[in-house]
């Protein structure tokens, strides 16, 4: 994959600032383009704390022209500790100058199917003229089973080709009811960046990045048609890889 880069950092402590530099560089690039804004999709898990720490530490961060969506979300109240929106609101949105209209959150009071349809409408309204929303940057994580967003191994949603947002009511990982971007949206992005850290991810990362026996895992099906694919790893996560990787110098821009 000529547009795939695998970047390895000594630890998560070095990876975090590099991720912040990636986000701000892509934001500056997008805001300076004819689009005049930066559209980014975020994921939950360890990314919340990493982005909350690193982005809020930047003295001149300007989020006034950002549009933030969610790669997936749990259909729970925003006050629930499982709510990805709730976590980002506490750790990032409340600390930066992003307007309320710049955050595309689900309506968690709706049943899961209606919630997904409502979120798809919100995306359509905010990406006018695009049958499939094209995000400037999607930030993804990966579970130990190789899932990304709420796209799980062997799940029928992996074959969804018509919807931009899909409901899932039988998530193998609780809570069971979620909405998720589909692979056509993920693979339409201008840039997709996975962030994966820790030795517990080493074996599944090897399978995703280098192949192996068995069905192709969801994370391995992420292949932007016209965009970039970046994998940001720490040394423990990359420990089993034999493919060629990049090891950026401290402070380097990605």
PDB file of C-alpha atoms in Angstrom:
ATOM      1  CA  UNK A   1       0.000   0.000   0.000  1.00  0.00           C
ATOM      2  CA  UNK A   2       1.929   3.010  -1.272  1.00  0.00           C
ATOM      3  CA  UNK A   3      -0.156   5.502   0.707  1.00  0.00           C
ATOM      4  CA  UNK A   4       0.349   3.708   4.035  1.00  0.00           C
ATOM      5  CA  UNK A   5       2.955   4.848   6.518  1.00  0.00           C
ATOM      6  CA  UNK A   6       3.764   3.099   9.793  1.00  0.00           C
ATOM      7  CA  UNK A   7       5.383   5.439  12.308  1.00  0.00           C
ATOM      8  CA  UNK A   8       6.857   4.135  15.554  1.00  0.00           C
ATOM      9  CA  UNK A   9       7.625   6.240  18.633  1.00  0.00           C
ATOM     10  CA  UNK A  10       9.580   5.191  21.730  1.00  0.00           C
ATOM     11  CA  UNK A  11       6.501   5.431  23.947  1.00  0.00           C
ATOM     12  CA  UNK A  12       3.048   6.968  24.178  1.00  0.00           C
ATOM     13  CA  UNK A  13       4.669  10.002  25.805  1.00  0.00           C
ATOM     14  CA  UNK A  14       6.395  10.820  22.501  1.00  0.00           C
ATOM     15  CA  UNK A  15       3.492   9.700  20.337  1.00  0.00           C
ATOM     16  CA  UNK A  16       1.017  12.112  21.957  1.00  0.00           C
ATOM     17  CA  UNK A  17       2.737  15.363  20.942  1.00  0.00           C
ATOM     18  CA  UNK A  18       3.317  13.977  17.430  1.00  0.00           C
ATOM     19  CA  UNK A  19      -0.414  13.269  17.143  1.00  0.00           C
ATOM     20  CA  UNK A  20      -1.185  16.833  18.214  1.00  0.00           C
ATOM     21  CA  UNK A  21       1.203  18.150  15.553  1.00  0.00           C
ATOM     22  CA  UNK A  22      -0.521  15.991  12.944  1.00  0.00           C
ATOM     23  CA  UNK A  23      -3.961  17.269  13.927  1.00  0.00           C
ATOM     24  CA  UNK A  24      -2.965  20.929  13.947  1.00  0.00           C
ATOM     25  CA  UNK A  25      -1.029  20.664  10.670  1.00  0.00           C
ATOM     26  CA  UNK A  26      -4.006  19.083   8.920  1.00  0.00           C
ATOM     27  CA  UNK A  27      -6.309  21.675  10.496  1.00  0.00           C
ATOM     28  CA  UNK A  28      -4.174  24.549   9.204  1.00  0.00           C
ATOM     29  CA  UNK A  29      -4.041  22.944   5.772  1.00  0.00           C
ATOM     30  CA  UNK A  30      -7.805  22.426   5.600  1.00  0.00           C
ATOM     31  CA  UNK A  31      -8.736  25.857   6.973  1.00  0.00           C
ATOM     32  CA  UNK A  32      -6.413  27.445   4.423  1.00  0.00           C
ATOM     33  CA  UNK A  33      -8.064  25.565   1.556  1.00  0.00           C
ATOM     34  CA  UNK A  34     -11.185  26.508  -0.368  1.00  0.00           C
ATOM     35  CA  UNK A  35     -13.199  24.504   2.195  1.00  0.00           C
ATOM     36  CA  UNK A  36     -12.280  27.009   4.899  1.00  0.00           C
ATOM     37  CA  UNK A  37     -12.805  24.524   7.720  1.00  0.00           C
ATOM     38  CA  UNK A  38     -11.315  21.381   9.244  1.00  0.00           C
ATOM     39  CA  UNK A  39     -13.470  18.275   9.543  1.00  0.00           C
ATOM     40  CA  UNK A  40     -12.214  15.598  11.913  1.00  0.00           C
ATOM     41  CA  UNK A  41     -13.756  12.392  13.198  1.00  0.00           C
ATOM     42  CA  UNK A  42     -12.676  11.216  16.641  1.00  0.00           C
ATOM     43  CA  UNK A  43     -12.831   7.894  18.443  1.00  0.00           C
ATOM     44  CA  UNK A  44     -13.030   6.915  22.080  1.00  0.00           C
ATOM     45  CA  UNK A  45     -10.758   4.837  24.274  1.00  0.00           C
ATOM     46  CA  UNK A  46      -7.268   6.084  25.047  1.00  0.00           C
ATOM     47  CA  UNK A  47      -7.517   8.717  22.303  1.00  0.00           C
ATOM     48  CA  UNK A  48      -9.774  10.873  24.483  1.00  0.00           C
ATOM     49  CA  UNK A  49      -7.186  11.437  27.203  1.00  0.00           C
ATOM     50  CA  UNK A  50      -4.329  11.760  24.712  1.00  0.00           C
ATOM     51  CA  UNK A  51      -6.065  14.423  22.622  1.00  0.00           C
ATOM     52  CA  UNK A  52      -7.405  16.173  25.700  1.00  0.00           C
ATOM     53  CA  UNK A  53      -3.932  16.446  27.191  1.00  0.00           C
ATOM     54  CA  UNK A  54      -1.957  17.312  24.085  1.00  0.00           C
ATOM     55  CA  UNK A  55      -4.320  19.680  22.259  1.00  0.00           C
ATOM     56  CA  UNK A  56      -5.222  21.717  25.336  1.00  0.00           C
ATOM     57  CA  UNK A  57      -1.520  22.246  26.071  1.00  0.00           C
ATOM     58  CA  UNK A  58      -1.018  24.089  22.770  1.00  0.00           C
ATOM     59  CA  UNK A  59      -0.998  27.844  23.488  1.00  0.00           C
ATOM     60  CA  UNK A  60      -2.293  29.091  20.120  1.00  0.00           C
ATOM     61  CA  UNK A  61      -4.803  26.381  19.253  1.00  0.00           C
ATOM     62  CA  UNK A  62      -7.736  27.783  17.272  1.00  0.00           C
ATOM     63  CA  UNK A  63     -10.695  25.421  16.870  1.00  0.00           C
ATOM     64  CA  UNK A  64     -13.182  28.052  15.728  1.00  0.00           C
ATOM     65  CA  UNK A  65     -13.391  26.529  12.238  1.00  0.00           C
ATOM     66  CA  UNK A  66     -13.347  22.876  13.275  1.00  0.00           C
ATOM     67  CA  UNK A  67     -16.168  20.435  12.625  1.00  0.00           C
ATOM     68  CA  UNK A  68     -15.868  17.409  14.910  1.00  0.00           C
ATOM     69  CA  UNK A  69     -17.776  14.212  14.290  1.00  0.00           C
ATOM     70  CA  UNK A  70     -17.611  10.808  15.935  1.00  0.00           C
ATOM     71  CA  UNK A  71     -16.366   7.679  14.212  1.00  0.00           C
ATOM     72  CA  UNK A  72     -18.694   5.749  16.468  1.00  0.00           C
ATOM     73  CA  UNK A  73     -20.696   6.413  19.583  1.00  0.00           C
ATOM     74  CA  UNK A  74     -22.470   4.486  22.297  1.00  0.00           C
ATOM     75  CA  UNK A  75     -26.208   5.185  22.517  1.00  0.00           C
ATOM     76  CA  UNK A  76     -26.204   6.187  26.168  1.00  0.00           C
ATOM     77  CA  UNK A  77     -26.931   9.521  27.914  1.00  0.00           C
ATOM     78  CA  UNK A  78     -24.132  12.068  27.639  1.00  0.00           C
ATOM     79  CA  UNK A  79     -23.763  11.884  31.426  1.00  0.00           C
ATOM     80  CA  UNK A  80     -22.972   8.157  31.219  1.00  0.00           C
ATOM     81  CA  UNK A  81     -19.246   7.377  31.586  1.00  0.00           C
ATOM     82  CA  UNK A  82     -19.554   5.250  28.410  1.00  0.00           C
ATOM     83  CA  UNK A  83     -20.505   8.316  26.326  1.00  0.00           C
ATOM     84  CA  UNK A  84     -17.647   9.279  24.028  1.00  0.00           C
ATOM     85  CA  UNK A  85     -19.152  12.742  23.551  1.00  0.00           C
ATOM     86  CA  UNK A  86     -19.380  13.198  27.316  1.00  0.00           C
ATOM     87  CA  UNK A  87     -15.715  12.304  27.767  1.00  0.00           C
ATOM     88  CA  UNK A  88     -14.584  14.675  25.017  1.00  0.00           C
ATOM     89  CA  UNK A  89     -16.778  17.463  26.374  1.00  0.00           C
ATOM     90  CA  UNK A  90     -15.093  17.175  29.774  1.00  0.00           C
ATOM     91  CA  UNK A  91     -11.539  16.692  28.550  1.00  0.00           C
ATOM     92  CA  UNK A  92     -11.393  18.757  25.339  1.00  0.00           C
ATOM     93  CA  UNK A  93     -14.460  20.635  24.056  1.00  0.00           C
ATOM     94  CA  UNK A  94     -14.982  22.610  27.278  1.00  0.00           C
ATOM     95  CA  UNK A  95     -11.342  23.756  27.207  1.00  0.00           C
ATOM     96  CA  UNK A  96     -10.997  25.001  23.612  1.00  0.00           C
ATOM     97  CA  UNK A  97     -12.816  27.541  21.437  1.00  0.00           C
ATOM     98  CA  UNK A  98     -14.824  25.118  19.369  1.00  0.00           C
ATOM     99  CA  UNK A  99     -18.389  26.397  18.836  1.00  0.00           C
ATOM    100  CA  UNK A 100     -21.286  24.211  19.919  1.00  0.00           C
ATOM    101  CA  UNK A 101     -22.360  24.006  16.274  1.00  0.00           C
ATOM    102  CA  UNK A 102     -18.919  22.584  15.472  1.00  0.00           C
ATOM    103  CA  UNK A 103     -19.578  19.343  17.344  1.00  0.00           C
ATOM    104  CA  UNK A 104     -21.818  16.786  15.647  1.00  0.00           C
ATOM    105  CA  UNK A 105     -23.183  14.655  18.468  1.00  0.00           C
ATOM    106  CA  UNK A 106     -25.777  11.913  18.297  1.00  0.00           C
ATOM    107  CA  UNK A 107     -29.221  12.241  19.843  1.00  0.00           C
ATOM    108  CA  UNK A 108     -28.994   9.530  22.521  1.00  0.00           C
ATOM    109  CA  UNK A 109     -32.714   9.736  23.371  1.00  0.00           C
ATOM    110  CA  UNK A 110     -33.624   8.066  20.071  1.00  0.00           C
ATOM    111  CA  UNK A 111     -33.829   4.305  19.496  1.00  0.00           C
ATOM    112  CA  UNK A 112     -30.613   3.032  17.964  1.00  0.00           C
ATOM    113  CA  UNK A 113     -31.894   2.724  14.396  1.00  0.00           C
ATOM    114  CA  UNK A 114     -33.432   6.206  14.426  1.00  0.00           C
ATOM    115  CA  UNK A 115     -30.315   7.528  16.126  1.00  0.00           C
ATOM    116  CA  UNK A 116     -28.168   6.297  13.247  1.00  0.00           C
ATOM    117  CA  UNK A 117     -30.542   7.768  10.654  1.00  0.00           C
ATOM    118  CA  UNK A 118     -30.562  11.093  12.504  1.00  0.00           C
ATOM    119  CA  UNK A 119     -26.762  11.177  12.639  1.00  0.00           C
ATOM    120  CA  UNK A 120     -26.553  10.365   8.929  1.00  0.00           C
ATOM    121  CA  UNK A 121     -28.836  13.366   8.277  1.00  0.00           C
ATOM    122  CA  UNK A 122     -26.561  15.589  10.351  1.00  0.00           C
ATOM    123  CA  UNK A 123     -23.565  14.490   8.329  1.00  0.00           C
ATOM    124  CA  UNK A 124     -25.415  15.071   5.071  1.00  0.00           C
ATOM    125  CA  UNK A 125     -26.372  18.590   6.146  1.00  0.00           C
ATOM    126  CA  UNK A 126     -22.798  19.408   7.129  1.00  0.00           C
ATOM    127  CA  UNK A 127     -21.213  17.871   4.036  1.00  0.00           C
ATOM    128  CA  UNK A 128     -23.513  19.316   1.363  1.00  0.00           C
ATOM    129  CA  UNK A 129     -23.137  17.928  -2.108  1.00  0.00           C
ATOM    130  CA  UNK A 130     -21.249  14.853  -0.909  1.00  0.00           C
ATOM    131  CA  UNK A 131     -23.073  11.532  -1.141  1.00  0.00           C
ATOM    132  CA  UNK A 132     -20.372  10.150   1.138  1.00  0.00           C
ATOM    133  CA  UNK A 133     -18.955  12.657   3.660  1.00  0.00           C
ATOM    134  CA  UNK A 134     -15.256  13.288   3.087  1.00  0.00           C
ATOM    135  CA  UNK A 135     -13.503  14.075   6.370  1.00  0.00           C
ATOM    136  CA  UNK A 136     -10.132  15.807   6.358  1.00  0.00           C
ATOM    137  CA  UNK A 137      -8.934  13.492   9.127  1.00  0.00           C
ATOM    138  CA  UNK A 138     -10.306  10.440  10.927  1.00  0.00           C
ATOM    139  CA  UNK A 139      -8.624   9.356  14.147  1.00  0.00           C
ATOM    140  CA  UNK A 140      -9.149   5.672  14.832  1.00  0.00           C
ATOM    141  CA  UNK A 141      -8.240   3.200  17.504  1.00  0.00           C
ATOM    142  CA  UNK A 142      -8.150  -0.572  17.269  1.00  0.00           C
ATOM    143  CA  UNK A 143      -9.344  -3.174  19.745  1.00  0.00           C
ATOM    144  CA  UNK A 144      -7.442  -6.357  20.628  1.00  0.00           C
ATOM    145  CA  UNK A 145      -9.830  -8.246  18.304  1.00  0.00           C
ATOM    146  CA  UNK A 146      -8.948  -5.976  15.378  1.00  0.00           C
ATOM    147  CA  UNK A 147     -12.177  -3.970  15.458  1.00  0.00           C
ATOM    148  CA  UNK A 148     -12.235  -0.261  14.659  1.00  0.00           C
ATOM    149  CA  UNK A 149     -15.090   2.214  15.000  1.00  0.00           C
ATOM    150  CA  UNK A 150     -17.884  -0.191  16.004  1.00  0.00           C
ATOM    151  CA  UNK A 151     -17.075  -2.518  13.123  1.00  0.00           C
ATOM    152  CA  UNK A 152     -16.384  -5.916  14.627  1.00  0.00           C
ATOM    153  CA  UNK A 153     -14.902  -9.094  13.126  1.00  0.00           C
ATOM    154  CA  UNK A 154     -17.358 -11.249  11.151  1.00  0.00           C
ATOM    155  CA  UNK A 155     -20.177  -8.709  11.637  1.00  0.00           C
ATOM    156  CA  UNK A 156     -22.574  -8.031   8.736  1.00  0.00           C
ATOM    157  CA  UNK A 157     -21.916  -4.275   9.017  1.00  0.00           C
ATOM    158  CA  UNK A 158     -18.520  -4.855   7.421  1.00  0.00           C
ATOM    159  CA  UNK A 159     -20.366  -5.362   4.143  1.00  0.00           C
ATOM    160  CA  UNK A 160     -22.580  -2.270   4.443  1.00  0.00           C
ATOM    161  CA  UNK A 161     -22.172  -0.230   1.278  1.00  0.00           C
ATOM    162  CA  UNK A 162     -25.239   2.039   1.147  1.00  0.00           C
ATOM    163  CA  UNK A 163     -25.470   3.697   4.546  1.00  0.00           C
ATOM    164  CA  UNK A 164     -23.001   6.291   5.851  1.00  0.00           C
ATOM    165  CA  UNK A 165     -23.963   5.640   9.467  1.00  0.00           C
ATOM    166  CA  UNK A 166     -25.198   2.275  10.687  1.00  0.00           C
ATOM    167  CA  UNK A 167     -26.831   1.117  13.915  1.00  0.00           C
ATOM    168  CA  UNK A 168     -25.525  -1.841  15.853  1.00  0.00           C
ATOM    169  CA  UNK A 169     -27.597  -3.371  18.629  1.00  0.00           C
ATOM    170  CA  UNK A 170     -25.517  -6.489  19.241  1.00  0.00           C
ATOM    171  CA  UNK A 171     -22.040  -5.104  19.841  1.00  0.00           C
ATOM    172  CA  UNK A 172     -19.736  -7.843  21.197  1.00  0.00           C
ATOM    173  CA  UNK A 173     -18.281  -5.141  23.432  1.00  0.00           C
ATOM    174  CA  UNK A 174     -20.669  -3.401  25.832  1.00  0.00           C
ATOM    175  CA  UNK A 175     -22.691  -1.284  25.689  1.00  0.00           C
ATOM    176  CA  UNK A 176     -24.462  -3.213  22.930  1.00  0.00           C
ATOM    177  CA  UNK A 177     -26.279  -0.324  21.235  1.00  0.00           C
ATOM    178  CA  UNK A 178     -24.065   1.956  19.136  1.00  0.00           C
ATOM    179  CA  UNK A 179     -23.910   3.889  15.906  1.00  0.00           C
ATOM    180  CA  UNK A 180     -20.871   3.773  13.657  1.00  0.00           C
ATOM    181  CA  UNK A 181     -19.484   5.243  10.489  1.00  0.00           C
ATOM    182  CA  UNK A 182     -19.364   2.622   7.766  1.00  0.00           C
ATOM    183  CA  UNK A 183     -16.319   1.563   5.756  1.00  0.00           C
ATOM    184  CA  UNK A 184     -17.296   3.645   2.696  1.00  0.00           C
ATOM    185  CA  UNK A 185     -17.089   6.804   4.850  1.00  0.00           C
ATOM    186  CA  UNK A 186     -13.864   5.740   6.544  1.00  0.00           C
ATOM    187  CA  UNK A 187     -12.239   4.959   3.216  1.00  0.00           C
ATOM    188  CA  UNK A 188     -13.375   8.258   1.675  1.00  0.00           C
ATOM    189  CA  UNK A 189     -11.367  10.372   4.146  1.00  0.00           C
ATOM    190  CA  UNK A 190      -8.455  12.511   3.034  1.00  0.00           C
ATOM    191  CA  UNK A 191      -6.391  11.055   5.866  1.00  0.00           C
ATOM    192  CA  UNK A 192      -6.981   8.224   8.330  1.00  0.00           C
ATOM    193  CA  UNK A 193      -4.689   7.896  11.328  1.00  0.00           C
ATOM    194  CA  UNK A 194      -4.735   4.889  13.634  1.00  0.00           C
ATOM    195  CA  UNK A 195      -3.261   5.289  17.097  1.00  0.00           C
ATOM    196  CA  UNK A 196      -2.299   2.068  18.859  1.00  0.00           C
ATOM    197  CA  UNK A 197      -0.115   1.645  21.925  1.00  0.00           C
ATOM    198  CA  UNK A 198       0.928  -1.075  24.314  1.00  0.00           C
ATOM    199  CA  UNK A 199       2.297  -4.583  24.030  1.00  0.00           C
ATOM    200  CA  UNK A 200      -1.176  -6.128  24.196  1.00  0.00           C
ATOM    201  CA  UNK A 201      -1.755  -4.886  20.638  1.00  0.00           C
ATOM    202  CA  UNK A 202       1.438  -6.374  19.171  1.00  0.00           C
ATOM    203  CA  UNK A 203       0.045  -9.665  17.850  1.00  0.00           C
ATOM    204  CA  UNK A 204      -3.115  -8.224  16.301  1.00  0.00           C
ATOM    205  CA  UNK A 205      -1.124  -5.357  14.776  1.00  0.00           C
ATOM    206  CA  UNK A 206       1.143  -7.875  13.072  1.00  0.00           C
ATOM    207  CA  UNK A 207      -1.874  -9.639  11.596  1.00  0.00           C
ATOM    208  CA  UNK A 208      -3.528  -6.377  10.482  1.00  0.00           C
ATOM    209  CA  UNK A 209      -0.406  -4.835   8.946  1.00  0.00           C
ATOM    210  CA  UNK A 210       1.378  -7.923   7.630  1.00  0.00           C
ATOM    211  CA  UNK A 211      -1.475 -10.323   6.965  1.00  0.00           C
ATOM    212  CA  UNK A 212      -1.968 -13.872   8.142  1.00  0.00           C
ATOM    213  CA  UNK A 213      -4.401 -16.726   8.255  1.00  0.00           C
ATOM    214  CA  UNK A 214      -8.087 -16.213   8.779  1.00  0.00           C
ATOM    215  CA  UNK A 215     -10.553 -13.527   7.679  1.00  0.00           C
ATOM    216  CA  UNK A 216      -9.324  -9.985   7.091  1.00  0.00           C
ATOM    217  CA  UNK A 217      -9.852  -8.041  10.316  1.00  0.00           C
ATOM    218  CA  UNK A 218     -11.910  -4.831  10.258  1.00  0.00           C
ATOM    219  CA  UNK A 219      -8.911  -2.552  10.852  1.00  0.00           C
ATOM    220  CA  UNK A 220      -7.155  -4.148   7.867  1.00  0.00           C
ATOM    221  CA  UNK A 221     -10.089  -3.180   5.647  1.00  0.00           C
ATOM    222  CA  UNK A 222      -9.350   0.500   6.177  1.00  0.00           C
ATOM    223  CA  UNK A 223      -7.719   1.625   2.925  1.00  0.00           C
ATOM    224  CA  UNK A 224      -8.558   5.185   1.875  1.00  0.00           C
ATOM    225  CA  UNK A 225      -9.200   5.271  -1.863  1.00  0.00           C
ATOM    226  CA  UNK A 226      -7.631   8.677  -2.441  1.00  0.00           C
ATOM    227  CA  UNK A 227      -6.267   9.557   0.973  1.00  0.00           C
ATOM    228  CA  UNK A 228      -3.403   8.744   3.300  1.00  0.00           C
ATOM    229  CA  UNK A 229      -3.292   5.959   5.866  1.00  0.00           C
ATOM    230  CA  UNK A 230      -1.083   6.475   8.909  1.00  0.00           C
ATOM    231  CA  UNK A 231      -0.397   4.097  11.762  1.00  0.00           C
ATOM    232  CA  UNK A 232       1.058   5.775  14.860  1.00  0.00           C
ATOM    233  CA  UNK A 233       2.460   3.145  17.222  1.00  0.00           C
ATOM    234  CA  UNK A 234       4.706   2.950  20.244  1.00  0.00           C
ATOM    235  CA  UNK A 235       7.574   0.473  20.430  1.00  0.00           C
ATOM    236  CA  UNK A 236       5.696  -2.124  22.546  1.00  0.00           C
ATOM    237  CA  UNK A 237       2.808  -2.208  20.049  1.00  0.00           C
ATOM    238  CA  UNK A 238       5.225  -2.508  17.120  1.00  0.00           C
ATOM    239  CA  UNK A 239       7.385  -5.175  18.745  1.00  0.00           C
ATOM    240  CA  UNK A 240       6.277  -8.051  16.474  1.00  0.00           C
ATOM    241  CA  UNK A 241       6.388  -6.193  13.156  1.00  0.00           C
ATOM    242  CA  UNK A 242       8.914  -7.138  10.495  1.00  0.00           C
ATOM    243  CA  UNK A 243       7.796  -4.623   7.864  1.00  0.00           C
ATOM    244  CA  UNK A 244       9.700  -1.416   7.280  1.00  0.00           C
ATOM    245  CA  UNK A 245       8.640   1.393   9.623  1.00  0.00           C
ATOM    246  CA  UNK A 246       9.533   5.036  10.146  1.00  0.00           C
ATOM    247  CA  UNK A 247      10.907   6.324  13.434  1.00  0.00           C
ATOM    248  CA  UNK A 248      10.422  10.098  13.356  1.00  0.00           C
ATOM    249  CA  UNK A 249      12.882  12.350  15.134  1.00  0.00           C
ATOM    250  CA  UNK A 250      11.610  14.200  18.228  1.00  0.00           C
ATOM    251  CA  UNK A 251       9.562  17.207  17.187  1.00  0.00           C
ATOM    252  CA  UNK A 252       9.266  16.081  13.579  1.00  0.00           C
ATOM    253  CA  UNK A 253       6.106  16.847  11.662  1.00  0.00           C
ATOM    254  CA  UNK A 254       4.258  13.913  10.162  1.00  0.00           C
TER     255      UNK A 254
END
